[in-house]
Coordinates of N, CA and C in Angstrom, one line a residue:
Chain A
K160 N -18.7 160.1 99.5 CA -18.0 159.3 100.5 C -19.0 158.5 101.2
A161 N -18.7 157.2 101.4 CA -19.7 156.2 101.9 C -19.7 156.7 103.5
G162 N -21.0 156.3 104.0 CA -21.2 156.6 105.5 C -20.6 155.5 106.3
V163 N -21.0 155.6 107.6 CA -20.7 154.5 108.4 C -21.6 153.2 108.2
T164 N -21.0 152.2 108.1 CA -21.6 150.9 107.9 C -21.6 150.0 109.1
Q165 N -22.7 149.3 109.2 CA -22.7 148.3 110.4 C -23.3 147.0 109.9
T166 N -22.7 146.0 110.4 CA -23.1 144.6 110.1 C -23.2 143.7 111.3
P167 N -24.1 142.8 111.4 CA -25.3 142.7 110.6 C -26.3 143.8 111.0
R168 N -27.4 144.0 110.2 CA -28.4 144.9 110.5 C -29.3 144.3 111.6
Y169 N -29.6 143.0 111.6 CA -30.5 142.4 112.5 C -29.9 141.1 113.0
L170 N -30.2 140.9 114.3 CA -29.7 139.6 115.0 C -30.7 139.1 116.1
I171 N -30.8 137.9 116.0 CA -31.7 137.2 117.1 C -30.8 136.2 117.7
K172 N -30.6 136.3 119.1 CA -29.8 135.3 119.8 C -30.6 134.9 121.1
T173 N -30.2 133.9 121.7 CA -30.7 133.5 123.0 C -29.9 133.8 124.2
R174 N -30.6 133.9 125.2 CA -29.9 134.0 126.6 C -28.7 133.2 126.8
G175 N -27.6 133.8 127.2 CA -26.3 133.0 127.5 C -25.4 133.0 126.3
Q176 N -25.9 133.3 125.0 CA -24.9 133.3 123.9 C -24.2 134.6 123.9
Q177 N -23.2 134.7 123.0 CA -22.4 135.9 122.9 C -22.6 136.3 121.4
V178 N -22.4 137.7 121.1 CA -22.6 138.2 119.9 C -21.5 139.3 119.5
T179 N -21.1 139.4 118.3 CA -20.1 140.4 117.9 C -20.7 141.2 116.7
L180 N -20.6 142.5 117.1 CA -21.1 143.5 115.9 C -20.0 144.2 115.4
S181 N -20.2 144.6 114.1 CA -19.0 145.2 113.4 C -19.4 146.6 112.8
C182 N -18.4 147.4 112.8 CA -18.7 148.8 112.4 C -17.5 149.2 111.5
S183 N -17.8 149.8 110.2 CA -16.8 150.5 109.4 C -17.1 152.0 109.4
P184 N -16.0 152.6 109.9 CA -16.2 154.1 109.9 C -16.1 154.8 108.5
I185 N -16.6 156.0 108.5 CA -16.2 156.8 107.3 C -14.9 156.8 107.0
S186 N -14.5 156.8 105.7 CA -13.1 156.7 105.3 C -12.3 157.9 105.8
G187 N -11.2 157.7 106.5 CA -10.4 158.8 107.1 C -10.8 159.1 108.5
H188 N -11.8 158.6 109.0 CA -12.1 158.7 110.4 C -11.4 157.8 111.3
R189 N -10.9 158.3 112.4 CA -10.1 157.3 113.3 C -10.8 157.1 114.7
S190 N -11.8 157.7 114.9 CA -12.4 157.5 116.2 C -13.9 156.8 116.0
V191 N -14.0 155.7 116.7 CA -15.3 155.0 116.7 C -15.9 154.9 118.0
S192 N -17.2 155.3 118.2 CA -17.9 155.1 119.4 C -19.1 154.2 119.2
W193 N -19.6 153.6 120.3 CA -20.6 152.7 120.3 C -21.7 153.2 121.3
Y194 N -23.0 153.0 121.0 CA -24.1 153.5 121.9 C -25.2 152.4 121.8
Q195 N -25.8 152.3 123.1 CA -26.9 151.5 123.1 C -28.3 152.3 123.1
Q196 N -29.3 151.9 122.3 CA -30.6 152.7 122.4 C -31.6 151.6 122.7
T197 N -32.3 151.9 123.8 CA -33.4 151.1 124.3 C -34.7 152.1 124.6
P198 N -35.9 151.6 124.5 CA -37.0 152.5 124.8 C -37.0 153.0 126.3
G199 N -36.4 152.2 127.2 CA -36.5 152.6 128.6 C -35.3 153.5 129.0
Q200 N -34.2 153.2 128.6 CA -32.9 153.9 129.0 C -32.4 155.0 127.9
G201 N -33.1 155.0 126.7 CA -32.7 156.0 125.7 C -31.3 155.7 125.0
L202 N -30.7 156.7 124.8 CA -29.2 156.4 124.1 C -28.2 156.5 125.1
Q203 N -27.4 155.4 125.3 CA -26.4 155.4 126.3 C -25.1 155.1 125.7
F204 N -24.0 155.8 126.2 CA -22.7 155.7 125.6 C -22.0 154.4 126.2
L205 N -21.5 153.6 125.2 CA -20.8 152.4 125.6 C -19.3 152.6 125.8
F206 N -18.6 152.9 124.7 CA -17.2 153.2 124.7 C -16.8 153.9 123.4
E207 N -15.6 154.5 123.4 CA -15.0 155.1 122.3 C -13.6 154.6 122.2
Y208 N -13.2 154.3 120.8 CA -11.8 153.9 120.4 C -11.3 154.9 119.5
F209 N -9.9 155.1 119.8 CA -9.2 156.0 118.8 C -7.8 155.4 118.8
S210 N -7.3 155.3 117.5 CA -6.0 154.7 117.3 C -5.9 153.3 118.1
E211 N -6.8 152.5 118.0 CA -6.8 151.1 118.6 C -6.9 151.0 120.0
T212 N -7.0 152.1 120.6 CA -7.1 152.2 122.1 C -8.4 152.7 122.6
Q213 N -8.9 152.0 123.7 CA -10.2 152.5 124.3 C -9.8 153.9 125.0
R214 N -10.6 154.9 124.6 CA -10.3 156.1 125.3 C -11.3 156.6 126.4
N215 N -12.4 155.9 126.4 CA -13.5 156.3 127.2 C -14.4 155.3 127.3
K216 N -15.2 155.0 128.5 CA -16.1 153.8 128.7 C -17.2 154.4 129.5
G217 N -18.4 153.9 129.1 CA -19.6 154.2 129.8 C -19.7 153.1 130.9
N218 N -21.1 153.3 131.6 CA -21.3 152.4 132.7 C -22.1 151.2 132.4
F219 N -21.3 150.4 131.7 CA -21.8 149.1 131.3 C -21.1 147.8 132.0
P220 N -21.6 146.7 132.2 CA -20.9 145.6 132.8 C -19.7 145.2 131.9
G221 N -18.9 144.4 132.5 CA -17.7 143.8 131.7 C -18.0 143.0 130.6
R222 N -19.3 142.5 130.5 CA -19.8 141.7 129.4 C -19.7 142.4 128.1
F223 N -19.8 143.6 128.2 CA -19.7 144.5 127.0 C -18.2 144.9 126.7
S224 N -17.6 144.6 125.6 CA -16.2 144.9 125.3 C -16.1 145.3 123.9
G225 N -15.1 145.8 123.4 CA -14.9 146.2 122.1 C -13.4 146.2 121.8
R226 N -13.2 146.5 120.4 CA -11.8 146.7 120.0 C -11.9 147.4 118.7
Q227 N -10.6 147.9 118.3 CA -10.5 148.7 117.2 C -9.4 148.1 116.3
F228 N -9.4 148.0 115.1 CA -8.4 147.5 114.2 C -7.5 148.7 113.6
S229 N -6.5 148.3 113.1 CA -5.4 149.3 112.5 C -6.1 150.1 111.4
N230 N -7.0 149.6 110.7 CA -7.8 150.3 109.6 C -9.1 151.1 110.2
S231 N -9.1 151.2 111.5 CA -10.2 152.0 112.2 C -11.5 151.2 112.3
R232 N -11.7 150.1 111.7 CA -12.9 149.3 111.9 C -12.9 148.9 113.3
S233 N -14.1 148.6 113.8 CA -14.3 148.4 115.2 C -15.4 147.2 115.4
E234 N -15.1 146.4 116.3 CA -16.2 145.4 116.7 C -16.6 145.6 118.1
M235 N -17.7 145.2 118.4 CA -18.1 145.2 119.9 C -18.6 143.8 120.1
N236 N -18.4 143.2 121.4 CA -18.8 142.0 121.8 C -19.6 142.0 123.0
V237 N -20.6 141.2 123.0 CA -21.4 141.0 124.4 C -21.5 139.7 124.6
S238 N -21.0 139.3 125.8 CA -20.9 137.8 126.2 C -22.1 137.7 127.2
T239 N -22.4 136.3 127.3 CA -23.5 135.8 128.3 C -24.7 136.9 128.1
L240 N -25.4 136.8 127.0 CA -26.5 137.7 126.7 C -27.6 137.6 127.7
E241 N -28.2 138.7 128.0 CA -29.5 138.8 128.8 C -30.5 139.4 128.0
L242 N -31.7 139.2 128.5 CA -32.8 139.7 127.8 C -32.8 141.2 127.7
G243 N -32.3 141.8 128.7 CA -32.2 143.4 128.7 C -31.1 144.0 127.8
D244 N -30.5 143.0 127.1 CA -29.5 143.5 126.1 C -30.1 143.7 124.8
S245 N -31.4 143.4 124.6 CA -32.0 143.6 123.4 C -32.2 145.2 123.2
A246 N -31.7 145.6 122.0 CA -31.6 147.0 121.8 C -31.1 147.3 120.3
L247 N -31.1 148.5 120.0 CA -30.4 148.9 118.8 C -29.0 149.4 119.3
Y248 N -28.1 148.9 118.6 CA -26.6 149.3 118.8 C -26.1 150.1 117.7
L249 N -25.7 151.4 118.1 CA -25.4 152.4 117.1 C -23.8 152.6 117.2
C250 N -23.3 152.7 116.1 CA -21.9 153.0 115.9 C -21.6 154.4 115.3
A251 N -20.8 155.2 115.8 CA -20.6 156.5 115.2 C -19.1 156.7 115.0
S252 N -18.7 157.3 113.9 CA -17.3 157.8 113.7 C -17.2 159.2 113.7
S253 N -15.9 159.6 114.0 CA -15.5 160.9 113.9 C -14.1 161.0 113.5
L254 N -13.7 162.3 112.9 CA -12.5 162.3 112.3 C -11.3 162.4 113.3
G255 N -11.4 162.9 114.5 CA -10.4 162.9 115.6 C -10.9 162.6 116.8
F256 N -10.3 163.0 117.9 CA -10.6 162.5 119.2 C -11.2 163.5 120.2
R257 N -11.1 164.8 119.9 CA -11.5 165.7 120.9 C -12.6 166.7 120.4
Q258 N -13.8 166.4 120.8 CA -14.9 167.2 120.5 C -15.1 167.4 119.1
E259 N -15.1 166.3 118.4 CA -15.4 166.1 117.0 C -16.8 165.7 116.6
T260 N -17.4 166.2 115.6 CA -18.8 165.7 115.3 C -18.8 164.2 115.0
Q261 N -19.7 163.6 115.5 CA -19.9 162.2 115.3 C -21.0 161.9 114.2
Y262 N -20.7 161.0 113.4 CA -21.6 160.4 112.4 C -22.1 159.1 112.5
F263 N -23.4 158.8 112.5 CA -23.8 157.5 112.9 C -24.1 156.6 111.7
G264 N -24.1 155.3 112.1 CA -24.4 154.3 111.1 C -25.9 154.0 111.4
P265 N -26.5 153.1 110.5 CA -27.9 152.6 110.7 C -28.2 151.8 111.8
G266 N -27.2 151.2 112.5 CA -27.3 150.5 113.8 C -27.6 149.0 113.4
T267 N -27.4 148.2 114.4 CA -27.7 146.7 114.5 C -28.8 146.5 115.5
R268 N -29.9 145.9 115.2 CA -30.9 145.8 116.1 C -30.7 144.3 116.6
L269 N -30.5 144.0 117.8 CA -30.4 142.9 118.6 C -31.5 142.4 119.4
L270 N -32.0 141.2 119.1 CA -33.1 140.7 119.9 C -32.7 139.5 120.6
V271 N -32.7 139.5 122.0 CA -32.3 138.3 122.8 C -33.7 137.7 123.4
L272 N -33.7 136.3 123.0 CA -34.9 135.6 123.5 C -34.6 134.7 124.6
Chain B
G222 N -23.1 164.7 137.1 CA -22.6 164.5 135.7 C -23.3 165.4 134.7
D223 N -22.8 165.5 133.5 CA -23.5 166.3 132.5 C -25.0 165.6 132.1
S224 N -25.8 166.4 131.8 CA -27.2 166.0 131.3 C -27.8 166.8 130.5
V225 N -28.8 166.3 129.7 CA -29.6 167.1 128.8 C -31.1 166.8 129.0
T226 N -31.9 167.7 129.0 CA -33.3 167.6 129.3 C -34.1 168.2 128.1
Q227 N -35.0 167.4 127.6 CA -35.8 167.8 126.4 C -37.2 167.8 126.8
M228 N -38.0 168.6 126.1 CA -39.5 168.7 126.4 C -40.0 167.2 125.9
E229 N -41.0 166.8 126.7 CA -41.6 165.6 126.4 C -42.6 165.6 125.2
G230 N -42.6 164.4 124.4 CA -43.5 164.4 123.3 C -44.7 163.4 123.6
P231 N -45.4 163.1 122.6 CA -45.2 163.5 121.2 C -45.7 164.9 121.0
V232 N -45.1 165.6 120.1 CA -45.5 166.9 119.6 C -46.3 166.7 118.3
T233 N -47.5 167.2 118.2 CA -48.3 166.9 117.0 C -48.6 168.4 116.3
L234 N -48.3 168.5 115.1 CA -48.5 169.8 114.5 C -49.1 169.6 113.1
S235 N -49.7 170.5 112.7 CA -50.3 170.5 111.4 C -49.1 171.1 110.3
E236 N -49.2 170.7 109.2 CA -48.3 171.1 108.2 C -48.3 172.7 108.2
E237 N -47.0 173.3 108.1 CA -46.7 174.6 108.0 C -46.9 175.3 109.2
A238 N -47.0 174.7 110.4 CA -47.0 175.2 111.7 C -45.6 175.4 112.1
F239 N -45.5 176.3 113.2 CA -44.2 176.7 113.9 C -43.7 175.6 114.8
L240 N -42.5 175.3 114.8 CA -42.1 174.1 115.6 C -41.0 174.8 116.7
T241 N -41.2 174.5 117.8 CA -40.1 174.7 118.9 C -40.2 173.3 119.8
I242 N -38.8 173.0 119.9 CA -38.6 171.8 120.8 C -37.5 172.3 121.8
N243 N -38.0 172.4 123.1 CA -37.0 172.9 124.1 C -36.0 172.0 124.6
C244 N -34.8 172.4 124.8 CA -33.7 171.6 125.2 C -32.8 172.4 126.2
T245 N -32.6 171.9 127.4 CA -31.7 172.6 128.3 C -30.7 171.5 128.8
Y246 N -29.4 172.2 129.3 CA -28.3 171.2 129.6 C -27.7 171.7 130.9
T247 N -27.1 170.7 131.5 CA -26.2 170.9 132.7 C -24.8 170.3 132.4
A248 N -23.8 171.1 132.4 CA -22.5 170.6 132.2 C -21.4 171.6 132.7
T249 N -20.4 171.1 133.0 CA -19.1 171.9 133.4 C -18.4 172.4 132.1
G250 N -17.8 173.5 132.2 CA -17.0 173.9 131.1 C -17.8 174.5 129.9
Y251 N -17.3 174.1 128.7 CA -18.0 174.7 127.5 C -18.2 173.5 126.4
P252 N -19.4 173.0 126.7 CA -19.6 171.8 125.8 C -20.1 172.3 124.4
S253 N -20.0 171.3 123.4 CA -20.6 171.7 122.2 C -22.0 171.1 122.3
L254 N -22.9 171.7 121.5 CA -24.3 171.2 121.6 C -24.8 170.7 120.0
F255 N -25.7 169.7 120.1 CA -26.1 169.2 118.8 C -27.5 168.8 118.8
W256 N -28.1 168.8 117.6 CA -29.5 168.2 117.4 C -29.3 167.1 116.3
Y257 N -29.7 165.8 116.8 CA -29.8 164.8 115.8 C -31.2 164.5 115.6
V258 N -31.5 163.9 114.4 CA -32.8 163.4 114.0 C -32.7 161.9 113.7
Q259 N -33.8 161.2 114.1 CA -33.9 159.7 113.8 C -35.2 159.5 113.0
Y260 N -35.1 159.0 111.8 CA -36.3 158.5 111.1 C -36.6 157.1 111.4
P261 N -37.8 156.6 111.3 CA -38.1 155.2 111.7 C -37.2 154.2 111.0
G262 N -36.7 153.2 111.8 CA -35.8 152.1 111.3 C -34.4 152.7 111.0
E263 N -34.1 153.9 111.2 CA -32.7 154.4 110.9 C -31.9 154.9 112.0
G264 N -30.6 155.1 111.6 CA -29.7 155.6 112.9 C -29.9 157.1 112.9
L265 N -29.0 157.8 113.6 CA -29.2 159.2 113.9 C -28.5 160.1 112.8
Q266 N -29.1 161.0 112.3 CA -28.5 162.1 111.4 C -28.3 163.4 112.1
L267 N -27.0 164.0 111.9 CA -26.8 165.2 112.4 C -27.6 166.2 111.7
L268 N -28.3 167.1 112.6 CA -29.3 168.0 112.0 C -28.4 169.4 112.0
L269 N -27.9 169.8 113.2 CA -27.2 171.0 113.3 C -26.2 170.9 114.7
K270 N -25.3 172.0 114.7 CA -24.5 171.9 115.8 C -24.1 173.4 116.2
A271 N -23.6 173.5 117.4 CA -23.0 174.8 117.8 C -22.0 174.6 118.8
T272 N -20.8 175.2 118.6 CA -19.6 174.9 119.6 C -19.4 176.0 120.6
K273 N -20.0 177.2 120.6 CA -19.7 178.2 121.5 C -20.9 179.1 121.8
A274 N -21.0 179.8 122.9 CA -22.0 180.6 123.2 C -22.4 181.6 122.1
D275 N -23.7 181.8 121.8 CA -24.3 182.6 120.8 C -24.2 182.1 119.4
D276 N -23.5 181.0 119.3 CA -23.5 180.3 118.0 C -24.9 179.9 117.5
K277 N -25.2 180.1 116.2 CA -26.5 179.6 115.8 C -26.2 178.5 114.7
G278 N -26.8 177.3 115.0 CA -26.6 176.3 114.0 C -27.9 176.4 113.2
S279 N -27.8 176.0 111.8 CA -28.9 175.9 110.9 C -28.7 174.9 109.8
N280 N -29.8 174.3 109.5 CA -29.9 173.3 108.3 C -31.3 173.0 108.0
K281 N -31.5 172.9 106.8 CA -32.8 172.6 106.3 C -34.1 173.2 106.9
G282 N -33.8 174.5 107.2 CA -34.9 175.4 107.8 C -35.0 175.2 109.2
F283 N -34.2 174.4 109.9 CA -34.1 174.1 111.3 C -33.1 175.2 111.9
E284 N -33.2 175.8 113.0 CA -32.3 176.6 113.7 C -32.3 176.4 115.2
A285 N -31.1 176.6 115.9 CA -30.9 176.5 117.2 C -29.7 177.4 117.7
T286 N -30.0 178.1 118.7 CA -29.0 179.1 119.2 C -28.5 178.6 120.5
Y287 N -27.1 178.6 120.7 CA -26.4 178.3 121.9 C -26.5 179.3 122.9
R288 N -27.4 179.1 123.9 CA -27.6 180.2 124.9 C -27.0 179.8 126.3
K289 N -25.8 180.4 126.5 CA -25.1 179.9 127.8 C -25.8 180.5 129.1
E290 N -26.3 181.6 129.0 CA -26.8 182.2 130.2 C -28.2 181.6 130.7
T291 N -28.8 180.8 129.6 CA -29.9 180.0 130.1 C -29.9 178.6 129.9
T292 N -28.5 178.2 129.5 CA -28.1 176.8 129.3 C -29.0 176.1 128.4
S293 N -29.4 176.7 127.3 CA -30.6 176.2 126.5 C -30.1 176.1 124.8
F294 N -30.7 175.2 124.2 CA -30.3 175.1 122.8 C -31.6 174.5 122.1
H295 N -32.6 175.5 122.1 CA -33.9 175.2 121.6 C -34.1 175.0 120.1
L296 N -34.7 174.0 119.7 CA -34.8 173.8 118.2 C -36.1 174.4 117.7
E297 N -35.9 175.2 116.5 CA -37.0 175.9 115.9 C -37.1 175.6 114.4
K298 N -38.4 175.6 113.8 CA -38.6 175.7 112.3 C -39.8 176.5 112.0
G299 N -39.7 177.2 111.0 CA -40.8 178.2 110.8 C -41.9 177.6 110.2
S300 N -41.8 176.4 109.4 CA -43.0 175.8 108.7 C -42.6 174.3 108.5
V301 N -43.3 173.5 109.3 CA -42.9 172.0 109.3 C -43.7 171.3 108.2
Q302 N -43.1 170.3 107.7 CA -43.7 169.5 106.6 C -43.9 168.0 107.2
V303 N -44.7 167.4 106.5 CA -45.0 166.0 106.9 C -43.8 165.1 107.0
S304 N -42.8 165.5 106.1 CA -41.5 164.7 106.0 C -40.7 164.9 107.3
D305 N -41.0 165.9 108.1 CA -40.3 166.3 109.3 C -40.6 165.3 110.5
S306 N -41.6 164.5 110.3 CA -42.0 163.7 111.2 C -41.0 162.7 111.7
A307 N -40.4 162.7 112.8 CA -39.2 161.9 113.3 C -38.9 162.0 114.8
V308 N -38.0 161.5 115.2 CA -37.7 161.7 116.7 C -36.4 162.7 116.7
Y309 N -36.4 163.7 117.6 CA -35.3 164.6 117.6 C -34.6 164.6 119.0
F310 N -33.3 164.4 118.9 CA -32.6 164.3 120.0 C -31.6 165.5 120.2
C311 N -31.7 166.1 121.3 CA -30.7 167.1 121.8 C -29.4 166.4 122.5
A312 N -28.2 166.8 122.2 CA -27.1 166.1 122.9 C -25.9 167.2 123.0
L313 N -25.0 166.7 124.0 CA -23.9 167.7 124.2 C -22.6 166.7 124.2
S314 N -21.5 167.4 123.8 CA -20.3 166.8 123.9 C -19.3 167.7 124.7
N315 N -18.7 167.2 125.8 CA -18.0 168.1 126.7 C -16.5 167.7 126.7
Y316 N -15.6 168.4 126.2 CA -14.2 168.1 126.1 C -13.6 167.8 127.5
M317 N -14.2 168.4 128.5 CA -13.7 167.9 129.8 C -14.0 166.5 130.2
E318 N -14.9 166.0 129.6 CA -15.4 164.6 129.8 C -14.4 163.6 128.9
Y319 N -13.5 164.3 128.2 CA -12.5 163.5 127.5 C -13.1 162.8 126.3
G320 N -12.8 163.2 125.1 CA -13.1 162.5 123.8 C -14.4 162.9 123.2
N321 N -15.1 162.2 122.5 CA -16.3 162.6 121.8 C -17.6 162.1 122.3
K322 N -17.6 161.7 123.4 CA -18.9 161.0 124.1 C -20.0 162.0 124.0
L323 N -21.1 161.7 123.5 CA -22.3 162.4 123.5 C -23.2 161.9 124.6
V324 N -23.7 163.0 125.2 CA -24.8 162.8 126.3 C -26.1 163.3 125.6
F325 N -27.0 162.4 125.6 CA -28.4 162.7 124.9 C -29.5 162.9 125.8
G326 N -30.4 163.7 125.3 CA -31.8 163.9 125.9 C -32.6 162.7 125.6
A327 N -33.7 162.7 126.1 CA -34.6 161.4 125.9 C -35.3 161.4 124.6
G328 N -35.2 162.4 123.8 CA -35.8 162.4 122.5 C -37.3 163.1 122.5
T329 N -37.7 163.7 121.5 CA -38.9 164.2 121.4 C -39.6 163.8 120.0
I330 N -40.7 163.0 120.1 CA -41.4 162.6 118.8 C -42.1 163.7 118.3
L331 N -41.9 163.9 117.0 CA -42.7 164.9 116.3 C -43.6 164.3 115.2
R332 N -44.7 164.6 115.3 CA -45.8 164.2 114.3 C -46.3 165.3 113.5
V333 N -46.3 165.4 112.3 CA -46.8 166.5 111.4 C -47.9 165.9 110.5
K334 N -49.1 166.5 110.7 CA -50.2 166.0 109.9 C -50.5 166.9 108.8
S335 N -51.0 166.2 107.7 CA -51.3 167.0 106.5 C -52.6 167.7 106.5

């Protein structure tokens, strides 16, 4: 069974631009979560989607948003990029919604100049 | 809120040495506990998990036991290899927090010398 896939793998943007990252979960998985990984803050939870609804959200500004489609694929969007948004963005999928093991994709590395 | 504390690294060991990475947590209720590993340039791989007190998770020679009385989930391996060099993350998932959200420790870099 194929794992979690994320596209693109690398991105370079400039301040003020916006970016959309994509995640395809493991087949049959209905929950998708997003995390931001930086050297300074470590791994931080952004949000989780299940059945096309956002079920939980971390402490990030409204510039960070996401959505989930009927096939469970998910996208996250960051508007008005700041230098501090440079990070590895990780997507994880799980079978269901309550205390299920999460499986991670390879991540999208975003560099904001 | 919930939190996870890991021993700071880097941890440098010789091949075949014994490994312990300490992890303690603070959480309400009965969280599930995890160890994930991250190799350079990759995402996180699940190493092992435990869902209730006294459970022992094990995989690829790594073990960790869920100790509720000491709120700990220390990672151990009897004989490390160079290929074990990576960053190890301890994490918890708390159903009372709603959903599958993982709270991670800061990560511990492990370097194994041949």
